[in-house]
Short mmCIF file of C-alpha atoms and ligand atoms in Angstrom, two decimals:
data_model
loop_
_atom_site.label_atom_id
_atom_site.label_comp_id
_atom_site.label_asym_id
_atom_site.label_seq_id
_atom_site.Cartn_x
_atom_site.Cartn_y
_atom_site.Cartn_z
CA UNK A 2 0.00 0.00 0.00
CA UNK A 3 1.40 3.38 -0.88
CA UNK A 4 1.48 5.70 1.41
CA UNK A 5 -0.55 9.46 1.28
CA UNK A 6 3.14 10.83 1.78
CA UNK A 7 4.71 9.04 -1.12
CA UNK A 8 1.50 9.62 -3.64
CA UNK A 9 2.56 13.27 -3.15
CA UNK A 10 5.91 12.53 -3.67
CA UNK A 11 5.71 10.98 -6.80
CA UNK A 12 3.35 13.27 -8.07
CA UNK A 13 5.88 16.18 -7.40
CA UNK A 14 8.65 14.28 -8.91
CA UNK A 15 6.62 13.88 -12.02
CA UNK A 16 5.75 17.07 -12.02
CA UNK A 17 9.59 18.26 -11.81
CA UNK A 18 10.31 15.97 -14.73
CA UNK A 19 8.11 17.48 -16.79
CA UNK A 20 8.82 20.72 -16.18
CA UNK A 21 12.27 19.97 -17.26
CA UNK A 22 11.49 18.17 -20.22
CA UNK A 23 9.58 21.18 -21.34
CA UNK A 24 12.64 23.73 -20.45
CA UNK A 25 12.82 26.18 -23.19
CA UNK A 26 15.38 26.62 -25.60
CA UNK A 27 16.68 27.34 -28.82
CA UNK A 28 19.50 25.92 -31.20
CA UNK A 29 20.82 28.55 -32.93
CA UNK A 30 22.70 28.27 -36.20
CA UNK A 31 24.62 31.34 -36.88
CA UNK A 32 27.05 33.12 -39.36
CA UNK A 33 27.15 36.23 -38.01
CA UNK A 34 30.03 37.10 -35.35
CA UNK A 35 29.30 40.07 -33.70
CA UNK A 36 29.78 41.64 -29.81
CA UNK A 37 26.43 42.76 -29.72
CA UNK A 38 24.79 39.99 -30.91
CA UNK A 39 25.51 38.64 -26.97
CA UNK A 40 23.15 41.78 -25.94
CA UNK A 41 20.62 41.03 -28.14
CA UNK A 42 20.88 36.84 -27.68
CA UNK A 43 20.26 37.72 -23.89
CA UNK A 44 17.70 40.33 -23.73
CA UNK A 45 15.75 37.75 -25.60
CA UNK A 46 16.46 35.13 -22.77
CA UNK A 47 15.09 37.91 -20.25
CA UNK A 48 11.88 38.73 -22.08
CA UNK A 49 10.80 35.00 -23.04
CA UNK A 50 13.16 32.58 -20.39
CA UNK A 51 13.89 30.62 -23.62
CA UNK A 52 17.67 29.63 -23.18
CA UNK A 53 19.63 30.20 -26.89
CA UNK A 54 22.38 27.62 -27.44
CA UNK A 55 24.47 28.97 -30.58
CA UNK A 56 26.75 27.27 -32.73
CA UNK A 57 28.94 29.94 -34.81
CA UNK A 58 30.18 28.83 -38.49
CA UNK A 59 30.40 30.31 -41.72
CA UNK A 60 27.75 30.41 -44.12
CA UNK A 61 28.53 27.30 -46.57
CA UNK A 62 29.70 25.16 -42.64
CA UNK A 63 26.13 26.19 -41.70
CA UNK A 64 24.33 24.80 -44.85
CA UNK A 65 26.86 21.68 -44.85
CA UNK A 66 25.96 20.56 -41.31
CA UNK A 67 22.75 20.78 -41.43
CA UNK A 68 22.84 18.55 -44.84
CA UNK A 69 25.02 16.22 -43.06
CA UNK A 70 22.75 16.29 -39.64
CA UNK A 71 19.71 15.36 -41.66
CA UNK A 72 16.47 14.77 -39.85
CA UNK A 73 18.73 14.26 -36.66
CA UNK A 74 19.36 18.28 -36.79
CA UNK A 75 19.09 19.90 -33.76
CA UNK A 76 19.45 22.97 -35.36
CA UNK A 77 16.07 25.42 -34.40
CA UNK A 78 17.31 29.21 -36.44
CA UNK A 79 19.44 29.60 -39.20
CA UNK A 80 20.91 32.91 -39.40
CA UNK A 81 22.98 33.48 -43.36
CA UNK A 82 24.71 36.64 -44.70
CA UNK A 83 23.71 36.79 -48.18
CA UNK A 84 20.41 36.67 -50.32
CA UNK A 85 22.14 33.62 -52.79
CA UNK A 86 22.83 31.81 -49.71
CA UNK A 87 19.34 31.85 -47.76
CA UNK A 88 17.40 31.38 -51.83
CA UNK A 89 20.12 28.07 -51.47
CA UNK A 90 19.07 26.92 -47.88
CA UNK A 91 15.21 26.94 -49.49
CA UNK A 92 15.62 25.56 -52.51
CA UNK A 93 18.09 22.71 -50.69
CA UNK A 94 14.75 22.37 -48.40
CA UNK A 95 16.70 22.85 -45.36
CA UNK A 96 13.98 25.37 -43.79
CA UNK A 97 10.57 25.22 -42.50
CA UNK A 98 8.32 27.68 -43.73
CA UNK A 99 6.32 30.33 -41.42
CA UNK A 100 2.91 31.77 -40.74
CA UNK A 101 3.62 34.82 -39.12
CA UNK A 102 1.53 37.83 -39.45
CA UNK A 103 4.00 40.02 -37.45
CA UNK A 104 7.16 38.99 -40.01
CA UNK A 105 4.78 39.73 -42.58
CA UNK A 106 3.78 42.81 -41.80
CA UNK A 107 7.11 43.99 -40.57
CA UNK A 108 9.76 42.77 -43.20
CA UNK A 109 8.62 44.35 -46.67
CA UNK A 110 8.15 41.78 -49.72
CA UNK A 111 11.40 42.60 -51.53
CA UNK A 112 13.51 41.50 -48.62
CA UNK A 113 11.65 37.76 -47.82
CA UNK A 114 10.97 34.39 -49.69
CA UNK A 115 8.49 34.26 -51.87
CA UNK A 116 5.70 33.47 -50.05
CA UNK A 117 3.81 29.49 -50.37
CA UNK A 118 0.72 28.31 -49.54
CA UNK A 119 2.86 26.87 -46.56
CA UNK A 120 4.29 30.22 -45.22
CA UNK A 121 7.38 32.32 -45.92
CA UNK A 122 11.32 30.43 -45.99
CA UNK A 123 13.49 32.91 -45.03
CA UNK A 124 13.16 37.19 -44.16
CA UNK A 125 16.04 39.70 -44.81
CA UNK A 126 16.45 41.08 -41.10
CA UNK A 127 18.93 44.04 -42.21
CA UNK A 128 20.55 45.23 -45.34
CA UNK A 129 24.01 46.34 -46.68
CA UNK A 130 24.64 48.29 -49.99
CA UNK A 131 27.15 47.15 -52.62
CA UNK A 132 29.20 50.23 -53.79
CA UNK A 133 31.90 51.32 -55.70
CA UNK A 134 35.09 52.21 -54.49
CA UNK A 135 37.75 54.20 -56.68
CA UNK A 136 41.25 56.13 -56.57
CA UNK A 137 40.22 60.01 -55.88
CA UNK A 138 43.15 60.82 -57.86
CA UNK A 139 43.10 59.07 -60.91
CA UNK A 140 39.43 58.42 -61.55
CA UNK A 141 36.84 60.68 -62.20
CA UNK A 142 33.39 59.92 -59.51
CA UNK A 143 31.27 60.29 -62.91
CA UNK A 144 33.07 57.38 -64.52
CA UNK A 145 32.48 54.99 -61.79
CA UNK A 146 28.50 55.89 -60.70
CA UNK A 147 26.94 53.21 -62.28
CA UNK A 148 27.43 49.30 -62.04
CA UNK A 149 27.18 49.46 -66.23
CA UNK A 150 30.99 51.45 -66.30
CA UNK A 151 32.71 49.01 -64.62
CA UNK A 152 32.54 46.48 -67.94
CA UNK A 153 32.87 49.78 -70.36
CA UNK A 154 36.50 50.18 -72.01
CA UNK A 155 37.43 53.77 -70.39
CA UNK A 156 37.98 51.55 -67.22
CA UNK A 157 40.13 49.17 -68.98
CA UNK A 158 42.89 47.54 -66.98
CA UNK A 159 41.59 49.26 -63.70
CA UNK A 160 39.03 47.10 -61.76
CA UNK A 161 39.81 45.13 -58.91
CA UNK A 162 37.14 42.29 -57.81
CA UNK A 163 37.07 39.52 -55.58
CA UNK A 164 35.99 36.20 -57.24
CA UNK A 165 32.36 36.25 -59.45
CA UNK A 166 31.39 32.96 -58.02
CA UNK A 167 31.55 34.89 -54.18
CA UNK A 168 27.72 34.66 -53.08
CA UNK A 169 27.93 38.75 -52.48
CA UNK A 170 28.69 39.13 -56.80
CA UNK A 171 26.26 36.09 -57.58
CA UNK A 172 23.98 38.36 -56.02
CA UNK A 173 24.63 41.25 -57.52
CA UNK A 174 24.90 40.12 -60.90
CA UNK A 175 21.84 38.44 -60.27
CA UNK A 176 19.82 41.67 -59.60
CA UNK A 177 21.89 42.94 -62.56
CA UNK A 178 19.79 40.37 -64.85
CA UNK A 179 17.15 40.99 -63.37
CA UNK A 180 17.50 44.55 -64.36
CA UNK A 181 19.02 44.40 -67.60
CA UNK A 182 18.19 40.92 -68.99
CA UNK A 183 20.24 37.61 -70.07
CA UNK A 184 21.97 39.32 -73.04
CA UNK A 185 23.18 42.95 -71.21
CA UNK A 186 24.54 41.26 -68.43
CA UNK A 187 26.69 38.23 -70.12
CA UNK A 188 27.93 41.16 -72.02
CA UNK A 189 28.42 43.50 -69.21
CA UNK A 190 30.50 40.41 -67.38
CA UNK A 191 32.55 40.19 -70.16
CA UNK A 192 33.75 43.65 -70.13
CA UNK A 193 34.36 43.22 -66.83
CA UNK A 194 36.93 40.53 -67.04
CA UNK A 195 38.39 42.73 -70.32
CA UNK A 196 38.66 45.86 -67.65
CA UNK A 197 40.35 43.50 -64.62
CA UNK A 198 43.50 44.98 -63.29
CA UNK A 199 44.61 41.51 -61.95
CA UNK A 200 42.79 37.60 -61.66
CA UNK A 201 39.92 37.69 -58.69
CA UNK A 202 41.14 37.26 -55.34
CA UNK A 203 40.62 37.97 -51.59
CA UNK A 204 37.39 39.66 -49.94
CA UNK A 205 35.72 43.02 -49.99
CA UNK A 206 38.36 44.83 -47.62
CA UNK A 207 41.24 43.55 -49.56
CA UNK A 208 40.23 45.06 -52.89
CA UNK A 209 39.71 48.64 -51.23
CA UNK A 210 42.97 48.21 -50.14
CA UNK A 211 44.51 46.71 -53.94
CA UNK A 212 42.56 50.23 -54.41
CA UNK A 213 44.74 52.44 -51.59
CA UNK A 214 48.02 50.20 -52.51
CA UNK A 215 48.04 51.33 -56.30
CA UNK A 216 47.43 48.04 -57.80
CA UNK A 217 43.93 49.20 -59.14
CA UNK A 218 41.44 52.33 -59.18
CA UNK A 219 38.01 50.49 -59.44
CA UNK A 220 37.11 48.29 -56.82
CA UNK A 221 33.58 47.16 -55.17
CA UNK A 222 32.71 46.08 -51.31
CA UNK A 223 29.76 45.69 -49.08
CA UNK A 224 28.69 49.05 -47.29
CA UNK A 225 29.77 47.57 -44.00
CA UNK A 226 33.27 46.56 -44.76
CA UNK A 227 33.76 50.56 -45.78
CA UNK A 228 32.09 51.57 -42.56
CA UNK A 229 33.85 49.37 -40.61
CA UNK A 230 37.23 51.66 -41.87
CA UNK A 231 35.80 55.24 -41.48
CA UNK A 232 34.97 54.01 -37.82
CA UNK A 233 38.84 52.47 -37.64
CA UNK A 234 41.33 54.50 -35.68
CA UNK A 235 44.11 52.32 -36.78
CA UNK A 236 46.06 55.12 -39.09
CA UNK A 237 46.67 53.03 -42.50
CA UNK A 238 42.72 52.54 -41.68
CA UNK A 239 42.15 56.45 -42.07
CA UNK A 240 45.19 57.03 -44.32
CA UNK A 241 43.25 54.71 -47.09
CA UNK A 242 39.65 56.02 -47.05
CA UNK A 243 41.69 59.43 -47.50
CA UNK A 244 42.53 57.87 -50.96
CA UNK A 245 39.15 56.41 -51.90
CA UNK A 246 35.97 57.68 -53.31
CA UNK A 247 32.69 55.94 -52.51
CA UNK A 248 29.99 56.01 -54.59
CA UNK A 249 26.00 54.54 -54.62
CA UNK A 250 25.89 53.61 -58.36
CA UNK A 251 22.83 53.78 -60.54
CA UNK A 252 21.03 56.50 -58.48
CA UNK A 253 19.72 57.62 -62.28
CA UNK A 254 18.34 54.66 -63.29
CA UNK A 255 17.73 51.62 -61.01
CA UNK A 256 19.45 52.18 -57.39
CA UNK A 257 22.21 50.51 -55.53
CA UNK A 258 22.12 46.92 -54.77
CA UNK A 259 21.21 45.83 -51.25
CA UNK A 260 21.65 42.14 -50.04
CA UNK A 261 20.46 41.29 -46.65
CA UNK A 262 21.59 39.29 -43.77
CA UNK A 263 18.34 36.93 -42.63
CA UNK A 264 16.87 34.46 -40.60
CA UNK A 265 14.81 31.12 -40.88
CA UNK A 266 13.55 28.16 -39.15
CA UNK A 267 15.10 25.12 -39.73
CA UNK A 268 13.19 22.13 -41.36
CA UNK A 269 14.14 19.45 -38.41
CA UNK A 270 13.16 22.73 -36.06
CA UNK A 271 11.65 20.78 -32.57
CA UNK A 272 11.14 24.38 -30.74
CA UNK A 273 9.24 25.90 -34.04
CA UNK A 274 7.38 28.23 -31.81
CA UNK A 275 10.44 29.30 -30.28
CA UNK A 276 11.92 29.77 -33.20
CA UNK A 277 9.11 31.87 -34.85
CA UNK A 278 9.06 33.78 -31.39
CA UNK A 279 13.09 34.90 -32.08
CA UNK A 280 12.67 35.29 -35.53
CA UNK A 281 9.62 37.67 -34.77
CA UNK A 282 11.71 39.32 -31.43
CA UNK A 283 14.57 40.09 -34.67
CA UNK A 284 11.96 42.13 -35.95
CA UNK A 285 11.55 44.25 -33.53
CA UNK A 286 12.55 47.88 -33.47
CA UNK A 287 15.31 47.33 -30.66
CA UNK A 288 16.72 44.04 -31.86
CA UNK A 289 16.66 45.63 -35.31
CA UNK A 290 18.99 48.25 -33.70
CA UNK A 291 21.49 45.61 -32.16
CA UNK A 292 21.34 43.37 -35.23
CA UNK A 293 21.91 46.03 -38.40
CA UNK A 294 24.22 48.67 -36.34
CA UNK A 295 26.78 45.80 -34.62
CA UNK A 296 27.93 45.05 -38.57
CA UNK A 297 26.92 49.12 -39.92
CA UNK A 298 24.35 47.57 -41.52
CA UNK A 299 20.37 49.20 -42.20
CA UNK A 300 17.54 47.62 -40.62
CA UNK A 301 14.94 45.92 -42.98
CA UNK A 302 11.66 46.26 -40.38
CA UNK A 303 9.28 48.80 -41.43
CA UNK A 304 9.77 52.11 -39.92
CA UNK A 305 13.01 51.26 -37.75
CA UNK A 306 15.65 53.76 -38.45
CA UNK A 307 19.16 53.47 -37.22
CA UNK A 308 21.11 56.11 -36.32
CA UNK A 309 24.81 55.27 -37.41
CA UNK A 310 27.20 58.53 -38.47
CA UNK A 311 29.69 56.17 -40.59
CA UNK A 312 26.97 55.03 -42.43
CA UNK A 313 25.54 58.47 -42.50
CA UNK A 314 28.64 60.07 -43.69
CA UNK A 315 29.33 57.11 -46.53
CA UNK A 316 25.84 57.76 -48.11
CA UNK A 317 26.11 61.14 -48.44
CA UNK A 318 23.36 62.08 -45.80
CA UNK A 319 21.88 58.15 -45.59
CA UNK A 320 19.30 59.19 -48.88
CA UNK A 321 20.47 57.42 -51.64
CA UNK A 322 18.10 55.25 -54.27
CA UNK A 323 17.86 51.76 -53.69
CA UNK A 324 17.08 48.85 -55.80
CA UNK A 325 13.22 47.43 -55.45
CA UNK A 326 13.55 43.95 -56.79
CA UNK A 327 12.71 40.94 -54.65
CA UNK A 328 15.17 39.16 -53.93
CA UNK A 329 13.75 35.84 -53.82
CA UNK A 330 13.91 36.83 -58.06
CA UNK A 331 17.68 37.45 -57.20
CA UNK A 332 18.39 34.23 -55.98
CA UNK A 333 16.50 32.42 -58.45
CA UNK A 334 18.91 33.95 -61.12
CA UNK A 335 22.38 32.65 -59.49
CA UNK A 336 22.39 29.38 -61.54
CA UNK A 337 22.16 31.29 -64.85
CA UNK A 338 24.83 33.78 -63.77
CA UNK A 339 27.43 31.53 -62.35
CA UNK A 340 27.06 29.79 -65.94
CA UNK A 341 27.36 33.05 -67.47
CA UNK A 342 30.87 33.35 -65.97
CA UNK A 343 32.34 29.96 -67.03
CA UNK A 344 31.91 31.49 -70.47
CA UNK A 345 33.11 34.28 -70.17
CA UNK A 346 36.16 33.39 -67.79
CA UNK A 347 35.32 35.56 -64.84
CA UNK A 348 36.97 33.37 -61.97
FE1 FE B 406 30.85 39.90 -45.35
#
């Protein structure tokens, strides 16, 4: 016979037990690497008591593992840098899609999946530019605004890129296409090559500096990379973005190209509603402030401004024309383009 004493005992312990079994948390894929990230990571902890657990990789380690982890994925959020890479993680069907209201109202069209019958893939949570950089000396600002100069032959010998197959130019030549159509841009990539100062090689920073060191006048980086050295005290920092103009191209026809930074849930997800819950708390107007200012980056959410003087003082004022394309369309073009360059040898 069981005594009254250990009935309530047992209950309690079950009761325990399930309370820990239902501790909240989150798995938390992410590429981006930033100190405030930890501010925003915990504030979230404080407002909901959902614990984040974070694994930190690049992009392409991100989408590997979770290929490799298959259904066994603990993975909950998936957090890419690039439009080419988050269209990949969909089409790869590596995410769950949402029904949020609050995502959909908040992140504009352009900047998310296309939506499904199922919900939306992936949302753009913030936004960086992809500008021009050139030698103040030898290069005239007028010769350099648009993306269309850097393939035309007055800028022969002079342009410095990394490679064509990085996701941040598969992106960009895929809004180019989307602009211009098929013909234009295999055209314009060809006249890129025929303008290269040297082969493709290294990331955005190091072809601002090929830029400062001489080796070429017409070079092009993310926004944030630039930002990142007007807000450097180091003095090579300021004694190179002394040297180098920055321009927003195509603010006469079409606008700059943006490419976001974004968020989805992952298809194994087992903590869906916790993950819609972060993905939604990313949204908000003070997360959107930690996540798009700790890499100088804009916010995508609907009336959430940042207030961020190197990114001010880069855009001439922060007005400049952007590009309005989704860029779901975007991503759906980087097959095309990366067979485009084969052809025409871009590396
Ligand atoms: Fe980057």
């Amino acid at each position: 016979m069981i005594s009254k004493a250990a009935g309530i005992a047992t209950l309690l312990l079950a009761t325990v037990t399930s309370v820990a079994a239902q501790e909240q948390v989150l798995n938390l894929y992410s590429a981006r690497h930033y100190s405030t990230d930890e501010a925003l990571y915990s504030n979230f902890t404080k407002a909901t008591g959902i614990k984040i657990n974070r694994v930190d990789a690049d992009d392409a380690g991100i989408l590997a593992r979770l290929k490799a982890e298959g259904s066994a994925s603990p993975a909950d959020v998936i957090l890419l840098v690039d439009a080419a890479r988050l269209y990949k993680g969909e089409v790869d069907g590596l995410f769950k899609p949402v029904k949020s209201k609050l995502l959909d109202d908040a992140i504009p069209a352009q900047y998310r999946s296309a939506a499904t019958p199922e919900g939306t893939s992936w949302f753009g949570l913030s936004t960086r530019a992809r500008v021009i950089v050139y030698d103040k000396v030898k290069v005239k600002r007028e010769d350099v605004d648009t993306y269309e100069e850097l393939a035309d032959p007055k800028n022969k010998g002079k342009v410095c890129l990394r490679s064509g197959s990085h996701p941040y130019n598969l992106s960009l030549f895929g809004a180019v296409l989307q602009h211009v159509g098929e013909q234009k841009t295999e055209a314009w990539l060809k006249g890129i090559v025929d303008n290269m100062a040297r082969a493709p090689k290294g990331g955005d920073t190091d072809q601002i500096k090929a830029v400062g060191a001489g080796e070429c006048q017409v070079a092009v980086s993310n926004s944030y990379y630039i930002a990142r050295l007007l807000r450097s005290t180091a003095p090579e920092d300021k004694a190179l973005m002394e040297k180098v103009g920055i321009v927003f191209p195509n603010q006469q026809s079409w606008g700059t190209h943006l490419n976001i930074a974004g968020g989805a849930v992952a298809k194994n997800s087992r903590n869906t509603a916790n993950a819609v819950k972060f993905l939604e708390y990313l949204a908000s107007a003070e997360a959107q402030n930690y996540f798009a200012n700790g890499n100088n980056e804009w916010p995508t959410a609907k009336g959430v401004k940042v207030n961020n003087p190197a990114l001010q003082a880069m855009s001439g004022g922060g007005d400049f024309k952007a590009e309005t394309i989704p860029l779901a369309a975007v991503g759906g073009n980087t097959v095309k383009v990366q067979q485009m360059l084969d052809r025409v040898g871009f590396r």
